[in-house]
Amino acid sequence: MPNPKERLRYFQEREKQIVQFIRDMVEIESPSDNKQAVDRVGALIASRFEGLGGRIKFHRATNFGDHLQVDFESPHKEKPVLLLGHYDTVYPLGTLAQMPCQLRSGHLHGPGVYDMKSGIALMVAAIEALKTWHGELPRPLTVFLVSDEEVGSNSSRAITEILAKKSAAVLVCEPSYGPRGAVKTARKGIGDYRLKVTGKAAHAGLDFEKGQNAIVELAEQIRKISKFVDLKRGLTLSVGTIQGGTRVNVVPVEASVTVDVRIAHMKDAAGIDRKLRTLKPANRKCKLEVSGGMNRPPMERTKKIAELYQEAATIAKEMAWKLDEAAVGGGSDGNFTAALGIPTLDGLGGVGEGAHSPHESVDISALPRRAALLAGLLEGEIPDKR
Ligand SMILES: [Zn+2]
Protein backbone atom coordinates (compact mmCIF):
# COMPACT_ATOMS: atom_id res chain seq x y z
CA MET A 1 0.00 0.00 0.00
CA PRO A 2 1.52 3.36 -0.97
CA ASN A 3 2.56 5.75 1.80
CA PRO A 4 1.02 9.26 1.95
CA LYS A 5 3.71 10.90 -0.19
CA GLU A 6 3.47 8.15 -2.82
CA ARG A 7 -0.28 8.60 -2.92
CA LEU A 8 0.13 12.27 -3.58
CA ARG A 9 2.56 11.42 -6.38
CA TYR A 10 0.07 8.92 -7.79
CA PHE A 11 -2.48 11.70 -8.22
CA GLN A 12 0.11 14.19 -9.48
CA GLU A 13 0.92 11.73 -12.26
CA ARG A 14 -2.78 11.65 -13.14
CA GLU A 15 -3.38 15.40 -12.98
CA LYS A 16 -3.87 15.67 -16.75
CA GLN A 17 -6.60 13.01 -16.77
CA ILE A 18 -8.38 14.71 -13.86
CA VAL A 19 -8.27 18.06 -15.68
CA GLN A 20 -9.50 16.45 -18.91
CA PHE A 21 -12.55 14.98 -17.16
CA ILE A 22 -13.37 18.34 -15.55
CA ARG A 23 -13.11 19.90 -18.99
CA ASP A 24 -15.41 17.26 -20.51
CA MET A 25 -18.03 18.04 -17.87
CA VAL A 26 -17.70 21.84 -18.09
CA GLU A 27 -18.08 21.71 -21.86
CA ILE A 28 -21.55 20.25 -21.40
CA GLU A 29 -23.43 23.19 -19.94
CA SER A 30 -25.96 22.23 -17.27
CA PRO A 31 -28.16 25.07 -15.94
CA SER A 32 -30.57 23.82 -13.25
CA ASP A 33 -33.63 24.87 -15.28
CA ASN A 34 -32.75 22.94 -18.44
CA LYS A 35 -33.56 19.27 -17.94
CA GLN A 36 -32.18 18.10 -21.28
CA ALA A 37 -28.85 19.80 -20.74
CA VAL A 38 -28.46 18.56 -17.18
CA ASP A 39 -29.38 15.01 -18.19
CA ARG A 40 -26.64 15.12 -20.82
CA VAL A 41 -23.89 15.80 -18.27
CA GLY A 42 -25.52 13.28 -15.90
CA ALA A 43 -25.14 10.57 -18.56
CA LEU A 44 -21.46 11.38 -19.07
CA ILE A 45 -20.76 11.23 -15.34
CA ALA A 46 -22.74 8.01 -14.91
CA SER A 47 -20.66 6.31 -17.60
CA ARG A 48 -17.46 7.19 -15.73
CA PHE A 49 -18.72 5.74 -12.46
CA GLU A 50 -20.08 2.69 -14.26
CA GLY A 51 -16.62 2.11 -15.73
CA LEU A 52 -15.31 1.91 -12.17
CA GLY A 53 -17.80 -0.82 -11.29
CA GLY A 54 -20.53 1.33 -9.74
CA ARG A 55 -24.22 0.40 -9.99
CA ILE A 56 -26.09 3.28 -11.60
CA LYS A 57 -29.55 4.40 -10.63
CA PHE A 58 -31.21 7.56 -11.94
CA HIS A 59 -33.97 9.05 -9.81
CA ARG A 60 -36.31 10.55 -12.37
CA ALA A 61 -37.29 14.18 -11.98
CA THR A 62 -39.80 15.83 -14.30
CA ASN A 63 -38.92 19.49 -14.03
CA PHE A 64 -35.22 19.06 -13.35
CA GLY A 65 -32.49 16.76 -14.52
CA ASP A 66 -32.51 13.23 -13.11
CA HIS A 67 -30.53 12.72 -9.90
CA LEU A 68 -27.71 10.20 -10.11
CA GLN A 69 -27.10 7.55 -7.45
CA VAL A 70 -24.11 5.22 -7.79
CA ASP A 71 -23.52 2.36 -5.37
CA PHE A 72 -20.15 0.70 -4.93
CA GLU A 73 -19.93 -2.56 -3.05
CA SER A 74 -17.12 -3.71 -0.83
CA PRO A 75 -16.26 -7.05 0.79
CA HIS A 76 -16.03 -5.10 4.05
CA LYS A 77 -19.59 -5.01 5.31
CA GLU A 78 -19.89 -1.64 6.92
CA LYS A 79 -22.24 1.28 6.58
CA PRO A 80 -21.47 3.14 3.36
CA VAL A 81 -19.99 6.60 3.18
CA LEU A 82 -22.08 9.00 1.12
CA LEU A 83 -20.26 11.20 -1.39
CA LEU A 84 -22.58 14.12 -2.07
CA GLY A 85 -22.66 16.79 -4.75
CA HIS A 86 -24.49 18.29 -7.71
CA TYR A 87 -23.98 18.71 -11.44
CA ASP A 88 -26.27 21.62 -12.15
CA THR A 89 -24.78 25.12 -12.45
CA VAL A 90 -26.11 28.67 -12.21
CA TYR A 91 -25.03 29.58 -15.76
CA PRO A 92 -27.58 29.76 -18.59
CA LEU A 93 -26.98 27.88 -21.85
CA GLY A 94 -24.58 29.78 -24.09
CA THR A 95 -22.36 31.05 -21.25
CA LEU A 96 -19.46 28.97 -22.61
CA ALA A 97 -19.22 31.32 -25.60
CA GLN A 98 -18.18 34.24 -23.35
CA MET A 99 -16.61 32.11 -20.66
CA PRO A 100 -14.84 29.25 -22.44
CA CYS A 101 -13.27 26.37 -20.57
CA GLN A 102 -9.63 27.48 -20.67
CA LEU A 103 -6.36 26.90 -18.94
CA ARG A 104 -4.71 30.17 -17.86
CA SER A 105 -1.70 30.41 -15.54
CA GLY A 106 -2.34 27.22 -13.64
CA HIS A 107 -6.10 27.70 -13.34
CA LEU A 108 -8.87 26.04 -15.28
CA HIS A 109 -11.66 28.52 -16.02
CA GLY A 110 -15.26 27.90 -17.04
CA PRO A 111 -18.86 27.80 -15.84
CA GLY A 112 -19.24 25.36 -12.95
CA VAL A 113 -15.58 24.38 -12.95
CA TYR A 114 -15.26 25.16 -9.22
CA ASP A 115 -18.90 24.74 -8.16
CA MET A 116 -18.68 21.82 -8.50
CA LYS A 117 -17.60 19.84 -11.52
CA SER A 118 -14.03 19.59 -10.20
CA GLY A 119 -15.50 18.02 -7.03
CA ILE A 120 -17.08 15.28 -9.15
CA ALA A 121 -13.75 14.63 -10.90
CA LEU A 122 -12.12 14.25 -7.46
CA MET A 123 -14.70 11.61 -6.50
CA VAL A 124 -13.93 9.65 -9.67
CA ALA A 125 -10.16 9.97 -9.16
CA ALA A 126 -10.34 8.87 -5.51
CA ILE A 127 -12.51 5.81 -6.21
CA GLU A 128 -10.31 4.78 -9.12
CA ALA A 129 -7.21 5.07 -6.93
CA LEU A 130 -8.69 3.00 -4.11
CA LYS A 131 -9.56 0.24 -6.57
CA THR A 132 -6.04 0.33 -7.99
CA TRP A 133 -4.36 0.26 -4.59
CA HIS A 134 -6.54 -2.35 -2.90
CA GLY A 135 -8.19 -4.21 -5.78
CA GLU A 136 -11.49 -3.47 -4.02
CA LEU A 137 -13.04 -0.65 -2.01
CA PRO A 138 -12.20 -0.48 1.69
CA ARG A 139 -15.88 0.13 2.46
CA PRO A 140 -19.16 0.48 0.54
CA LEU A 141 -19.73 3.88 -1.03
CA THR A 142 -22.76 5.69 -2.32
CA VAL A 143 -22.33 8.63 -4.66
CA PHE A 144 -25.33 10.93 -4.94
CA LEU A 145 -25.25 13.82 -7.40
CA VAL A 146 -28.32 16.01 -7.68
CA SER A 147 -29.50 18.25 -10.49
CA ASP A 148 -31.29 21.01 -8.56
CA GLU A 149 -28.91 22.12 -5.79
CA GLU A 150 -28.50 25.63 -7.18
CA VAL A 151 -32.26 26.17 -7.03
CA GLY A 152 -32.93 24.82 -3.53
CA SER A 153 -32.84 21.00 -3.95
CA ASN A 154 -36.60 20.62 -3.58
CA SER A 155 -36.85 17.60 -5.85
CA SER A 156 -33.79 15.81 -4.43
CA ARG A 157 -33.86 16.62 -0.72
CA ALA A 158 -35.94 13.60 0.36
CA ILE A 159 -33.59 11.20 -1.46
CA THR A 160 -30.50 12.90 -0.02
CA GLU A 161 -31.97 12.47 3.46
CA ILE A 162 -32.85 8.79 2.96
CA LEU A 163 -29.35 8.00 1.69
CA ALA A 164 -27.70 10.01 4.48
CA LYS A 165 -29.61 8.11 7.17
CA LYS A 166 -28.18 4.84 5.83
CA SER A 167 -24.61 6.21 5.84
CA ALA A 168 -21.85 6.38 8.43
CA ALA A 169 -20.76 9.81 7.22
CA VAL A 170 -21.32 12.27 4.41
CA LEU A 171 -18.47 13.82 2.43
CA VAL A 172 -19.59 16.79 0.36
CA CYS A 173 -17.36 17.73 -2.58
CA GLU A 174 -18.60 21.30 -2.89
CA PRO A 175 -15.90 23.97 -3.39
CA SER A 176 -13.46 24.47 -0.56
CA TYR A 177 -13.11 27.83 1.16
CA GLY A 178 -10.48 30.46 0.43
CA PRO A 179 -7.15 30.27 -1.39
CA ARG A 180 -5.85 27.63 1.06
CA GLY A 181 -8.80 25.34 0.48
CA ALA A 182 -10.30 25.05 3.96
CA VAL A 183 -13.04 22.46 4.45
CA LYS A 184 -16.40 23.61 5.77
CA THR A 185 -17.49 22.43 9.20
CA ALA A 186 -20.38 24.85 9.67
CA ARG A 187 -22.83 26.47 7.30
CA LYS A 188 -25.67 28.83 7.97
CA GLY A 189 -29.28 27.83 7.53
CA ILE A 190 -31.21 29.78 4.92
CA GLY A 191 -34.71 31.14 4.80
CA ASP A 192 -36.52 32.90 2.03
CA TYR A 193 -39.45 35.18 2.95
CA ARG A 194 -41.73 37.60 1.17
CA LEU A 195 -43.57 40.46 2.80
CA LYS A 196 -46.42 41.99 0.89
CA VAL A 197 -48.24 45.18 1.88
CA THR A 198 -51.69 45.99 0.59
CA GLY A 199 -52.88 49.57 0.99
CA LYS A 200 -55.46 51.51 -0.95
CA ALA A 201 -55.04 53.09 -4.36
CA ALA A 202 -56.07 56.68 -5.01
CA HIS A 203 -55.31 59.61 -7.31
CA ALA A 204 -52.26 61.26 -5.81
CA GLY A 205 -53.71 64.70 -6.55
CA LEU A 206 -57.50 64.49 -6.41
CA ASP A 207 -57.94 61.91 -3.62
CA PHE A 208 -54.63 61.93 -1.74
CA GLU A 209 -56.24 61.53 1.68
CA LYS A 210 -58.29 58.51 0.56
CA GLY A 211 -55.18 56.54 -0.38
CA GLN A 212 -53.19 54.25 1.92
CA ASN A 213 -49.64 54.20 0.62
CA ALA A 214 -48.29 50.62 0.54
CA ILE A 215 -44.74 51.79 -0.20
CA VAL A 216 -44.60 54.08 2.83
CA GLU A 217 -45.87 51.24 4.99
CA LEU A 218 -43.34 48.84 3.49
CA ALA A 219 -40.53 51.29 4.25
CA GLU A 220 -41.53 51.19 7.93
CA GLN A 221 -41.51 47.39 7.87
CA ILE A 222 -38.05 47.26 6.27
CA ARG A 223 -36.68 49.35 9.14
CA LYS A 224 -38.20 46.89 11.64
CA ILE A 225 -36.87 43.85 9.77
CA SER A 226 -33.37 45.32 9.69
CA LYS A 227 -33.44 45.55 13.48
CA PHE A 228 -33.88 41.77 13.78
CA VAL A 229 -30.26 41.29 12.65
CA ASP A 230 -28.03 39.87 15.41
CA LEU A 231 -24.49 39.59 14.07
CA LYS A 232 -23.16 38.07 17.31
CA ARG A 233 -25.53 35.14 16.89
CA GLY A 234 -24.84 34.89 13.19
CA LEU A 235 -28.42 35.91 12.42
CA THR A 236 -28.81 38.10 9.35
CA LEU A 237 -31.75 39.37 7.33
CA SER A 238 -31.17 41.00 3.99
CA VAL A 239 -33.90 42.62 1.93
CA GLY A 240 -32.99 41.35 -1.51
CA THR A 241 -35.64 42.67 -3.88
CA ILE A 242 -38.34 45.32 -3.69
CA GLN A 243 -41.38 46.01 -5.81
CA GLY A 244 -44.23 48.42 -5.60
CA GLY A 245 -46.37 51.04 -7.22
CA THR A 246 -47.65 51.52 -10.73
CA ARG A 247 -47.32 55.22 -11.66
CA VAL A 248 -45.97 58.34 -10.09
CA ASN A 249 -49.43 59.93 -9.75
CA VAL A 250 -51.09 56.90 -8.12
CA VAL A 251 -50.94 56.22 -4.38
CA PRO A 252 -49.66 52.62 -4.52
CA VAL A 253 -51.96 49.81 -3.41
CA GLU A 254 -49.24 47.16 -3.36
CA ALA A 255 -45.59 46.82 -2.42
CA SER A 256 -43.47 43.84 -1.48
CA VAL A 257 -39.96 42.73 -0.55
CA THR A 258 -38.15 39.41 -0.48
CA VAL A 259 -35.93 38.77 2.52
CA ASP A 260 -32.96 36.41 2.75
CA VAL A 261 -32.65 35.06 6.30
CA ARG A 262 -29.52 33.26 7.57
CA ILE A 263 -29.20 31.50 10.91
CA ALA A 264 -26.15 29.89 12.49
CA HIS A 265 -28.20 28.00 15.10
CA MET A 266 -31.26 25.85 14.54
CA LYS A 267 -32.84 27.18 17.71
CA ASP A 268 -33.09 30.64 16.13
CA ALA A 269 -35.34 29.39 13.32
CA ALA A 270 -38.66 29.45 15.17
CA GLY A 271 -37.98 32.82 16.80
CA ILE A 272 -37.20 34.68 13.61
CA ASP A 273 -40.09 33.01 11.82
CA ARG A 274 -42.46 34.20 14.53
CA LYS A 275 -41.05 37.74 14.48
CA LEU A 276 -41.62 37.99 10.74
CA ARG A 277 -45.10 36.48 10.84
CA THR A 278 -46.29 38.74 13.64
CA LEU A 279 -45.18 42.04 12.11
CA LYS A 280 -47.90 44.63 12.68
CA PRO A 281 -48.73 47.40 10.23
CA ALA A 282 -47.77 50.92 11.36
CA ASN A 283 -50.67 52.22 9.31
CA ARG A 284 -53.64 50.16 10.52
CA LYS A 285 -55.36 50.64 7.17
CA CYS A 286 -52.66 48.64 5.43
CA LYS A 287 -52.57 44.85 5.46
CA LEU A 288 -49.42 42.72 5.79
CA GLU A 289 -48.94 39.25 4.37
CA VAL A 290 -45.86 37.13 5.09
CA SER A 291 -45.06 34.02 3.07
CA GLY A 292 -42.07 31.70 2.68
CA GLY A 293 -40.01 30.06 5.38
CA MET A 294 -36.74 28.35 6.22
CA ASN A 295 -35.36 26.38 3.28
CA ARG A 296 -32.17 24.81 4.66
CA PRO A 297 -31.38 24.13 8.31
CA PRO A 298 -27.94 25.26 9.51
CA MET A 299 -25.05 22.81 9.53
CA GLU A 300 -23.79 23.19 13.07
CA ARG A 301 -20.31 22.06 14.08
CA THR A 302 -21.12 19.03 16.21
CA LYS A 303 -18.54 16.88 17.99
CA LYS A 304 -18.83 14.27 15.22
CA ILE A 305 -18.20 16.89 12.56
CA ALA A 306 -15.18 18.15 14.48
CA GLU A 307 -13.85 14.56 14.66
CA LEU A 308 -14.28 14.13 10.94
CA TYR A 309 -12.37 17.36 10.36
CA GLN A 310 -9.59 16.14 12.70
CA GLU A 311 -9.34 12.97 10.65
CA ALA A 312 -9.03 15.01 7.45
CA ALA A 313 -6.46 17.37 9.00
CA THR A 314 -4.34 14.38 10.06
CA ILE A 315 -4.40 12.92 6.54
CA ALA A 316 -3.36 16.31 5.14
CA LYS A 317 -0.56 16.60 7.68
CA GLU A 318 0.84 13.22 6.63
CA MET A 319 1.18 14.71 3.16
CA ALA A 320 2.88 17.80 4.68
CA TRP A 321 0.13 20.37 4.21
CA LYS A 322 -2.16 22.09 6.65
CA LEU A 323 -5.91 21.76 6.20
CA ASP A 324 -7.98 24.51 7.82
CA GLU A 325 -11.67 24.52 8.58
CA ALA A 326 -14.16 27.32 8.02
CA ALA A 327 -17.70 28.33 8.95
CA VAL A 328 -19.52 29.90 6.02
CA GLY A 329 -22.78 31.71 5.32
CA GLY A 330 -23.71 29.77 2.19
CA GLY A 331 -25.71 26.54 2.28
CA SER A 332 -25.42 23.20 0.50
CA ASP A 333 -27.09 19.81 0.66
CA GLY A 334 -24.66 19.11 3.52
CA ASN A 335 -26.99 21.26 5.63
CA PHE A 336 -29.71 18.61 5.29
CA THR A 337 -27.49 15.67 6.19
CA ALA A 338 -25.81 17.45 9.13
CA ALA A 339 -29.22 18.47 10.50
CA LEU A 340 -30.10 14.74 10.65
CA GLY A 341 -27.12 14.20 12.95
CA ILE A 342 -25.04 12.38 10.32
CA PRO A 343 -21.36 13.43 10.54
CA THR A 344 -20.85 15.66 7.51
CA LEU A 345 -17.71 17.26 6.15
CA ASP A 346 -18.22 19.82 3.40
CA GLY A 347 -15.95 21.78 1.07
CA LEU A 348 -13.87 18.75 0.06
CA GLY A 349 -13.92 19.82 -3.59
CA GLY A 350 -11.55 21.97 -5.59
CA VAL A 351 -9.58 25.02 -4.51
CA GLY A 352 -10.45 28.05 -6.57
CA GLU A 353 -12.37 31.30 -6.76
CA GLY A 354 -15.25 33.14 -8.34
CA ALA A 355 -18.08 30.62 -7.87
CA HIS A 356 -21.22 31.88 -9.69
CA SER A 357 -19.22 34.63 -11.43
CA PRO A 358 -17.51 35.24 -14.80
CA HIS A 359 -14.08 34.52 -13.32
CA GLU A 360 -14.91 31.13 -11.81
CA SER A 361 -11.76 28.99 -11.83
CA VAL A 362 -10.03 26.14 -10.08
CA ASP A 363 -6.37 25.77 -9.08
CA ILE A 364 -4.98 22.80 -10.97
CA SER A 365 -1.97 22.27 -8.72
CA ALA A 366 -4.30 21.63 -5.75
CA LEU A 367 -6.27 18.84 -7.46
CA PRO A 368 -3.87 15.96 -6.64
CA ARG A 369 -3.79 16.70 -2.92
CA ARG A 370 -7.57 17.13 -2.78
CA ALA A 371 -7.99 13.74 -4.46
CA ALA A 372 -5.49 12.19 -2.04
CA LEU A 373 -7.36 13.70 0.90
CA LEU A 374 -10.66 12.29 -0.28
CA ALA A 375 -9.15 8.84 -0.90
CA GLY A 376 -7.56 8.94 2.55
CA LEU A 377 -10.88 9.77 4.21
CA LEU A 378 -12.64 6.95 2.37
CA GLU A 379 -10.21 4.33 3.56
CA GLY A 380 -9.58 5.75 7.02
CA GLU A 381 -11.41 5.29 10.25
CA ILE A 382 -14.56 7.32 9.76
CA PRO A 383 -15.42 8.09 13.41
CA ASP A 384 -18.96 6.72 13.19
CA LYS A 385 -17.84 3.48 11.55
CA ARG A 386 -19.77 0.39 12.52
ZN1 LIG B 1 -22.39 24.02 -5.29
PDB file of N, CA, C and O and ligand atoms in Angstrom, residues 85-86 88 114-116 149-150 173-175 187 331-332 355-356, ligand 1:
ATOM      1  N   GLY A  85     -22.959  15.627  -3.916  1.00  0.00           N
ATOM      2  CA  GLY A  85     -22.656  16.789  -4.749  1.00  0.00           C
ATOM      3  C   GLY A  85     -23.776  17.080  -5.732  1.00  0.00           C
ATOM      4  O   GLY A  85     -24.875  16.533  -5.612  1.00  0.00           O
ATOM      5  N   HIS A  86     -23.480  17.933  -6.696  1.00  0.00           N
ATOM      6  CA  HIS A  86     -24.486  18.294  -7.705  1.00  0.00           C
ATOM      7  C   HIS A  86     -23.812  18.589  -9.028  1.00  0.00           C
ATOM      8  O   HIS A  86     -22.650  18.988  -9.063  1.00  0.00           O
ATOM      9  N   ASP A  88     -25.678  20.439 -11.516  1.00  0.00           N
ATOM     10  CA  ASP A  88     -26.275  21.622 -12.148  1.00  0.00           C
ATOM     11  C   ASP A  88     -25.391  22.839 -11.844  1.00  0.00           C
ATOM     12  O   ASP A  88     -24.574  22.812 -10.925  1.00  0.00           O
ATOM     13  N   TYR A 114     -15.585  25.174 -10.657  1.00  0.00           N
ATOM     14  CA  TYR A 114     -15.258  25.164  -9.223  1.00  0.00           C
ATOM     15  C   TYR A 114     -16.475  24.670  -8.430  1.00  0.00           C
ATOM     16  O   TYR A 114     -16.333  23.917  -7.463  1.00  0.00           O
ATOM     17  N   ASP A 115     -17.652  25.076  -8.861  1.00  0.00           N
ATOM     18  CA  ASP A 115     -18.902  24.743  -8.163  1.00  0.00           C
ATOM     19  C   ASP A 115     -19.813  23.960  -9.094  1.00  0.00           C
ATOM     20  O   ASP A 115     -20.676  24.545  -9.742  1.00  0.00           O
ATOM     21  N   MET A 116     -19.724  22.579  -9.133  1.00  0.00           N
ATOM     22  CA  MET A 116     -18.680  21.823  -8.496  1.00  0.00           C
ATOM     23  C   MET A 116     -18.238  20.639  -9.340  1.00  0.00           C
ATOM     24  O   MET A 116     -18.133  19.522  -8.879  1.00  0.00           O
ATOM     25  N   GLU A 149     -29.460  21.526  -7.004  1.00  0.00           N
ATOM     26  CA  GLU A 149     -28.908  22.122  -5.787  1.00  0.00           C
ATOM     27  C   GLU A 149     -28.907  23.644  -5.863  1.00  0.00           C
ATOM     28  O   GLU A 149     -29.183  24.329  -4.886  1.00  0.00           O
ATOM     29  N   GLU A 150     -28.610  24.168  -7.044  1.00  0.00           N
ATOM     30  CA  GLU A 150     -28.496  25.629  -7.183  1.00  0.00           C
ATOM     31  C   GLU A 150     -29.852  26.329  -7.116  1.00  0.00           C
ATOM     32  O   GLU A 150     -29.914  27.556  -7.071  1.00  0.00           O
ATOM     33  N   CYS A 173     -18.450  17.219  -1.737  1.00  0.00           N
ATOM     34  CA  CYS A 173     -17.355  17.725  -2.576  1.00  0.00           C
ATOM     35  C   CYS A 173     -17.678  19.064  -3.220  1.00  0.00           C
ATOM     36  O   CYS A 173     -17.294  19.340  -4.354  1.00  0.00           O
ATOM     37  N   GLU A 174     -18.383  19.910  -2.471  1.00  0.00           N
ATOM     38  CA  GLU A 174     -18.603  21.295  -2.889  1.00  0.00           C
ATOM     39  C   GLU A 174     -17.259  22.023  -2.811  1.00  0.00           C
ATOM     40  O   GLU A 174     -16.319  21.540  -2.178  1.00  0.00           O
ATOM     41  N   PRO A 175     -17.166  23.213  -3.436  1.00  0.00           N
ATOM     42  CA  PRO A 175     -15.903  23.967  -3.393  1.00  0.00           C
ATOM     43  C   PRO A 175     -15.390  24.155  -1.965  1.00  0.00           C
ATOM     44  O   PRO A 175     -16.170  24.291  -1.027  1.00  0.00           O
ATOM     45  N   ARG A 187     -22.189  25.633   8.309  1.00  0.00           N
ATOM     46  CA  ARG A 187     -22.832  26.465   7.297  1.00  0.00           C
ATOM     47  C   ARG A 187     -24.087  27.050   7.904  1.00  0.00           C
ATOM     48  O   ARG A 187     -24.737  26.411   8.737  1.00  0.00           O
ATOM     49  N   GLY A 331     -25.213  27.884   1.961  1.00  0.00           N
ATOM     50  CA  GLY A 331     -25.710  26.541   2.278  1.00  0.00           C
ATOM     51  C   GLY A 331     -25.386  25.541   1.183  1.00  0.00           C
ATOM     52  O   GLY A 331     -24.986  25.913   0.084  1.00  0.00           O
ATOM     53  N   SER A 332     -25.540  24.262   1.500  1.00  0.00           N
ATOM     54  CA  SER A 332     -25.416  23.197   0.497  1.00  0.00           C
ATOM     55  C   SER A 332     -26.308  22.056   0.966  1.00  0.00           C
ATOM     56  O   SER A 332     -26.952  22.143   2.017  1.00  0.00           O
ATOM     57  N   ALA A 355     -16.873  31.424  -7.652  1.00  0.00           N
ATOM     58  CA  ALA A 355     -18.080  30.622  -7.873  1.00  0.00           C
ATOM     59  C   ALA A 355     -19.228  31.551  -8.276  1.00  0.00           C
ATOM     60  O   ALA A 355     -19.363  32.648  -7.741  1.00  0.00           O
ATOM     61  N   HIS A 356     -20.046  31.121  -9.220  1.00  0.00           N
ATOM     62  CA  HIS A 356     -21.223  31.882  -9.693  1.00  0.00           C
ATOM     63  C   HIS A 356     -20.832  33.216 -10.331  1.00  0.00           C
ATOM     64  O   HIS A 356     -21.621  34.149 -10.336  1.00  0.00           O
TER      65      HIS A 356
HETATM   66 ZN    ZN B   1     -22.386  24.016  -5.285  1.00  0.00          ZN
END
